[in-house]
Amino acid sequence: MALTGATGFLGLRLLHELLRRHPSVTVLARGEPDRVRERITRGFGRFAPGLTGLADRVQVVSARITEPGLALPKSDYRELADSLDAIWHCAGNTTLDGDLATLREVNVEGTRYVLDLAGAGRRTPVVFHVSTAFVAGARRTGVVYEDELTDAYGFEGTYERSKFEAEQLVHAWARATGRPVVIFRPSVLTTGLPPHPDLPEHPLLNITRNLSGIARSQLGPGRTPDVLLPRTNRFRILGRPDGQLNLMPVESAAAVMARLADLPPPDGVETYHVVHGQETPVVVFGRLLEQLSGVRIAVVPELPDPSPYESVLSLVRGVFCYLRHHRRYDDSRVRARLGPAGVPEHISLEYLLSGLPSRTEAAPVDLAPHR
């Protein structure tokens, strides 16, 4: 069994779940094997301190998924391919609005080379491909079903497009080879585990960088965002005040994926939405943005007379476009296989903040519609 992306936010938790079920896992990663294993060991020590020796059952192969043959010597590549009964492809570039060519290099071509590995050996390994629920694109309302894969709605950003193209590639490969593939589509992953240098970085930290970077570029050094809105003392972000997002604890997502992988392999492609049973209101996410940025925020459906800071924020796609969503993801197939997922009843602001760096000075909460 092989796993890509094992040192990432989801990949490290997946590796932990796989090692609970299997005697060993081969990790395909860039870098020196000893350093990769050290990162894994330190990470396990933060969220699974009572389970010692797990990393000793990890074999690390230095490989580059963005290159043909994973940049391995031919003999090593053949030996690896012949040894595999399952391949988990979790590695990816998650920059929400990054350069499309750069995203395709990892998310599409990387997937292609992993599929090549799956077809190169003597066995018929099951491919477990980690995608995202956001291949649904710019469809902002309604229900997204597990078997849907369409670009009819366009995409909110380049990341979504690259993951959509990767899924298309997986489907085409499965049809051409008759090989089994399981696709997992997790929603926004989060955690309540406090941040630590030994753990992979929380994806939501990108929000802080976006907000603070824009503030610096608009205000200059030594000035706070509040000076741009002396009358209202808060910033407006376009969104639906009644909108909703699906946030899923990463530990629960990894456990659901591993449990589904224990089932008999499918005929062809089977897709699962790995999502929370309850959507998180956009207003809760707005409060989180306030706590992360120190900026008072109002989620508003329209933005008349925007300030300079608000004008720039409105152009930032990234995560902010999702504040306009009011869709949900059907997970009937997951529930049919496993029953309701054992996740918290709802995602609270307190839970979200517990997994992110604390601020010494948090902005007051003011999410009333701007008047």
Coordinates of C-alpha atoms in Angstrom, one line a residue, residues 124-313:
T124 CA -4.5 -4.7 -9.7
P125 CA -4.3 -2.1 -7.0
V126 CA -7.3 -0.2 -5.9
V127 CA -6.8 3.6 -6.4
F128 CA -8.1 5.8 -3.7
H129 CA -8.2 9.4 -5.1
V130 CA -8.7 12.3 -2.7
S131 CA -10.6 15.1 -4.6
T132 CA -12.7 17.8 -3.1
A133 CA -16.5 18.5 -2.7
F134 CA -15.7 21.8 -4.5
V135 CA -15.4 20.1 -7.9
A136 CA -19.1 21.2 -7.9
G137 CA -17.8 24.5 -9.0
A138 CA -19.7 27.8 -8.9
R139 CA -23.1 26.2 -8.3
R140 CA -24.1 28.1 -5.2
T141 CA -27.5 26.6 -4.3
G142 CA -29.3 23.3 -4.4
V143 CA -28.0 19.8 -3.7
V144 CA -24.8 18.4 -5.1
Y145 CA -24.9 14.6 -5.6
E146 CA -22.0 12.2 -5.4
D147 CA -22.2 11.0 -9.0
E148 CA -22.3 14.5 -10.4
L149 CA -19.3 15.8 -12.2
T150 CA -19.9 18.8 -14.5
D151 CA -18.3 22.1 -15.5
A152 CA -21.7 23.5 -16.5
Y153 CA -21.6 26.0 -13.6
G154 CA -18.1 27.2 -14.1
F155 CA -15.7 27.4 -11.2
E156 CA -15.1 29.8 -8.3
G157 CA -11.4 29.4 -8.8
T158 CA -8.5 27.6 -10.4
Y159 CA -8.1 25.1 -7.6
E160 CA -11.6 23.7 -8.3
R161 CA -11.0 23.5 -12.0
S162 CA -7.7 21.6 -11.5
K163 CA -9.4 19.1 -9.2
F164 CA -12.3 18.7 -11.6
E165 CA -9.8 17.9 -14.4
A166 CA -8.1 15.4 -12.2
E167 CA -11.4 13.6 -11.6
Q168 CA -12.1 13.5 -15.3
L169 CA -8.7 11.9 -15.8
V170 CA -9.4 9.3 -13.1
H171 CA -12.8 8.4 -14.7
A172 CA -11.1 8.1 -18.2
W173 CA -8.4 5.9 -16.8
A174 CA -10.8 3.6 -15.0
R175 CA -12.9 3.2 -18.1
A176 CA -9.8 2.4 -20.3
T177 CA -8.3 0.0 -17.8
G178 CA -11.3 -1.5 -16.1
R179 CA -9.6 -0.9 -12.8
P180 CA -11.4 0.0 -9.5
V181 CA -11.2 3.6 -8.2
V182 CA -12.7 5.2 -5.1
I183 CA -13.0 9.0 -5.1
F184 CA -13.3 10.8 -1.9
R185 CA -14.6 14.4 -1.9
P186 CA -14.1 16.1 1.5
S187 CA -15.5 19.5 2.3
V188 CA -13.5 22.2 4.1
L189 CA -11.3 20.4 6.6
T190 CA -10.6 21.8 10.0
T191 CA -9.5 20.6 13.5
G192 CA -9.9 21.4 17.1
L193 CA -6.4 20.3 17.9
P194 CA -4.2 23.3 18.9
P195 CA -1.6 24.4 16.4
H196 CA 2.0 23.2 16.9
P197 CA 5.2 23.4 14.8
D198 CA 5.2 19.6 14.5
L199 CA 1.8 19.5 12.9
P200 CA 0.9 20.4 9.2
E201 CA -0.4 23.9 8.9
H202 CA -4.2 24.5 9.2
P203 CA -5.6 25.3 5.8
L204 CA -7.7 28.2 7.2
L205 CA -4.6 30.1 8.1
N206 CA -4.5 31.2 4.5
I207 CA -7.5 33.4 5.3
T208 CA -5.4 35.4 7.8
R209 CA -2.7 35.9 5.3
N210 CA -5.1 37.2 2.7
L211 CA -6.7 39.7 5.1
S212 CA -3.5 40.9 6.6
G213 CA -1.7 41.1 3.3
I214 CA -4.5 43.2 1.7
A215 CA -4.6 45.4 4.8
R216 CA -0.8 46.1 4.6
S217 CA -1.0 46.9 0.9
Q218 CA -3.9 49.3 1.3
L219 CA -3.0 51.0 4.6
G220 CA 0.7 51.1 4.8
P221 CA 2.7 50.3 7.9
G222 CA 1.5 51.3 11.3
R223 CA -2.2 51.9 10.4
T224 CA -5.1 49.7 11.3
P225 CA -8.0 48.8 8.9
D226 CA -10.5 50.7 11.1
V227 CA -9.1 54.0 9.9
L228 CA -10.7 53.4 6.4
L229 CA -14.2 53.1 7.9
P230 CA -14.5 55.7 10.7
R231 CA -18.3 55.9 10.3
T232 CA -19.1 52.2 10.5
N233 CA -16.0 50.8 12.1
R234 CA -16.4 47.5 10.3
F235 CA -15.7 45.9 6.9
R236 CA -18.3 44.4 4.6
I237 CA -17.7 41.2 2.6
L238 CA -20.0 40.1 -0.1
G239 CA -22.0 37.0 0.8
R240 CA -25.3 35.6 1.9
P241 CA -26.1 36.3 5.5
D242 CA -28.2 33.1 5.4
G243 CA -25.5 31.2 3.6
Q244 CA -23.8 28.0 4.7
L245 CA -20.6 26.1 4.4
N246 CA -19.7 22.5 5.1
L247 CA -16.9 22.2 7.5
M248 CA -15.6 18.7 8.4
P249 CA -13.1 17.7 11.2
V250 CA -10.1 16.3 9.5
E251 CA -9.8 13.5 12.0
S252 CA -13.4 12.4 11.2
A253 CA -12.8 12.7 7.4
A254 CA -9.7 10.4 7.6
A255 CA -11.6 7.9 9.7
V256 CA -14.6 7.8 7.3
M257 CA -12.2 7.4 4.3
A258 CA -10.4 4.5 5.9
R259 CA -13.6 2.7 6.9
L260 CA -14.9 3.0 3.4
A261 CA -11.6 1.6 2.0
D262 CA -12.2 -1.5 4.2
L263 CA -15.2 -2.4 2.0
P264 CA -14.9 -4.6 -1.1
P265 CA -13.5 -2.7 -4.1
P266 CA -16.1 -1.3 -6.5
D267 CA -16.7 -2.2 -10.1
G268 CA -15.4 1.0 -11.9
V269 CA -15.5 4.3 -10.1
E270 CA -17.4 5.0 -6.8
T271 CA -17.5 8.5 -5.4
Y272 CA -18.2 9.5 -1.8
H273 CA -18.9 13.0 -0.3
V274 CA -17.0 13.1 3.0
V275 CA -18.9 15.9 4.6
H276 CA -20.5 17.0 7.9
G277 CA -24.1 16.1 8.4
Q278 CA -24.9 19.8 9.3
E279 CA -23.9 22.9 7.4
T280 CA -22.1 25.7 9.3
P281 CA -23.9 29.1 8.9
V282 CA -21.9 31.7 7.1
V283 CA -22.3 34.0 10.1
V284 CA -20.2 31.6 12.2
F285 CA -17.5 31.7 9.5
G286 CA -17.8 35.5 9.5
R287 CA -17.1 35.5 13.3
L288 CA -14.1 33.3 12.7
L289 CA -12.7 35.8 10.1
E290 CA -13.1 38.5 12.7
Q291 CA -11.1 36.6 15.3
L292 CA -8.4 35.7 12.8
S293 CA -8.0 39.1 11.3
G294 CA -8.9 41.5 14.1
V295 CA -11.2 43.3 11.7
R296 CA -14.9 43.8 12.3
I297 CA -16.8 42.1 9.5
A298 CA -20.3 42.3 8.1
V299 CA -21.5 39.7 5.5
V300 CA -23.7 41.6 3.1
P301 CA -25.6 40.7 -0.1
E302 CA -24.7 44.0 -1.8
L303 CA -21.7 46.3 -1.5
P304 CA -22.7 49.9 -2.3
D305 CA -20.0 52.6 -2.1
P306 CA -17.2 50.2 -1.0
S307 CA -14.1 51.6 0.8
P308 CA -10.7 50.9 -0.8
Y309 CA -10.1 48.0 1.5
E310 CA -13.6 46.5 0.7
S311 CA -13.0 46.9 -3.0
V312 CA -9.9 44.9 -2.8
L313 CA -11.5 42.2 -0.6

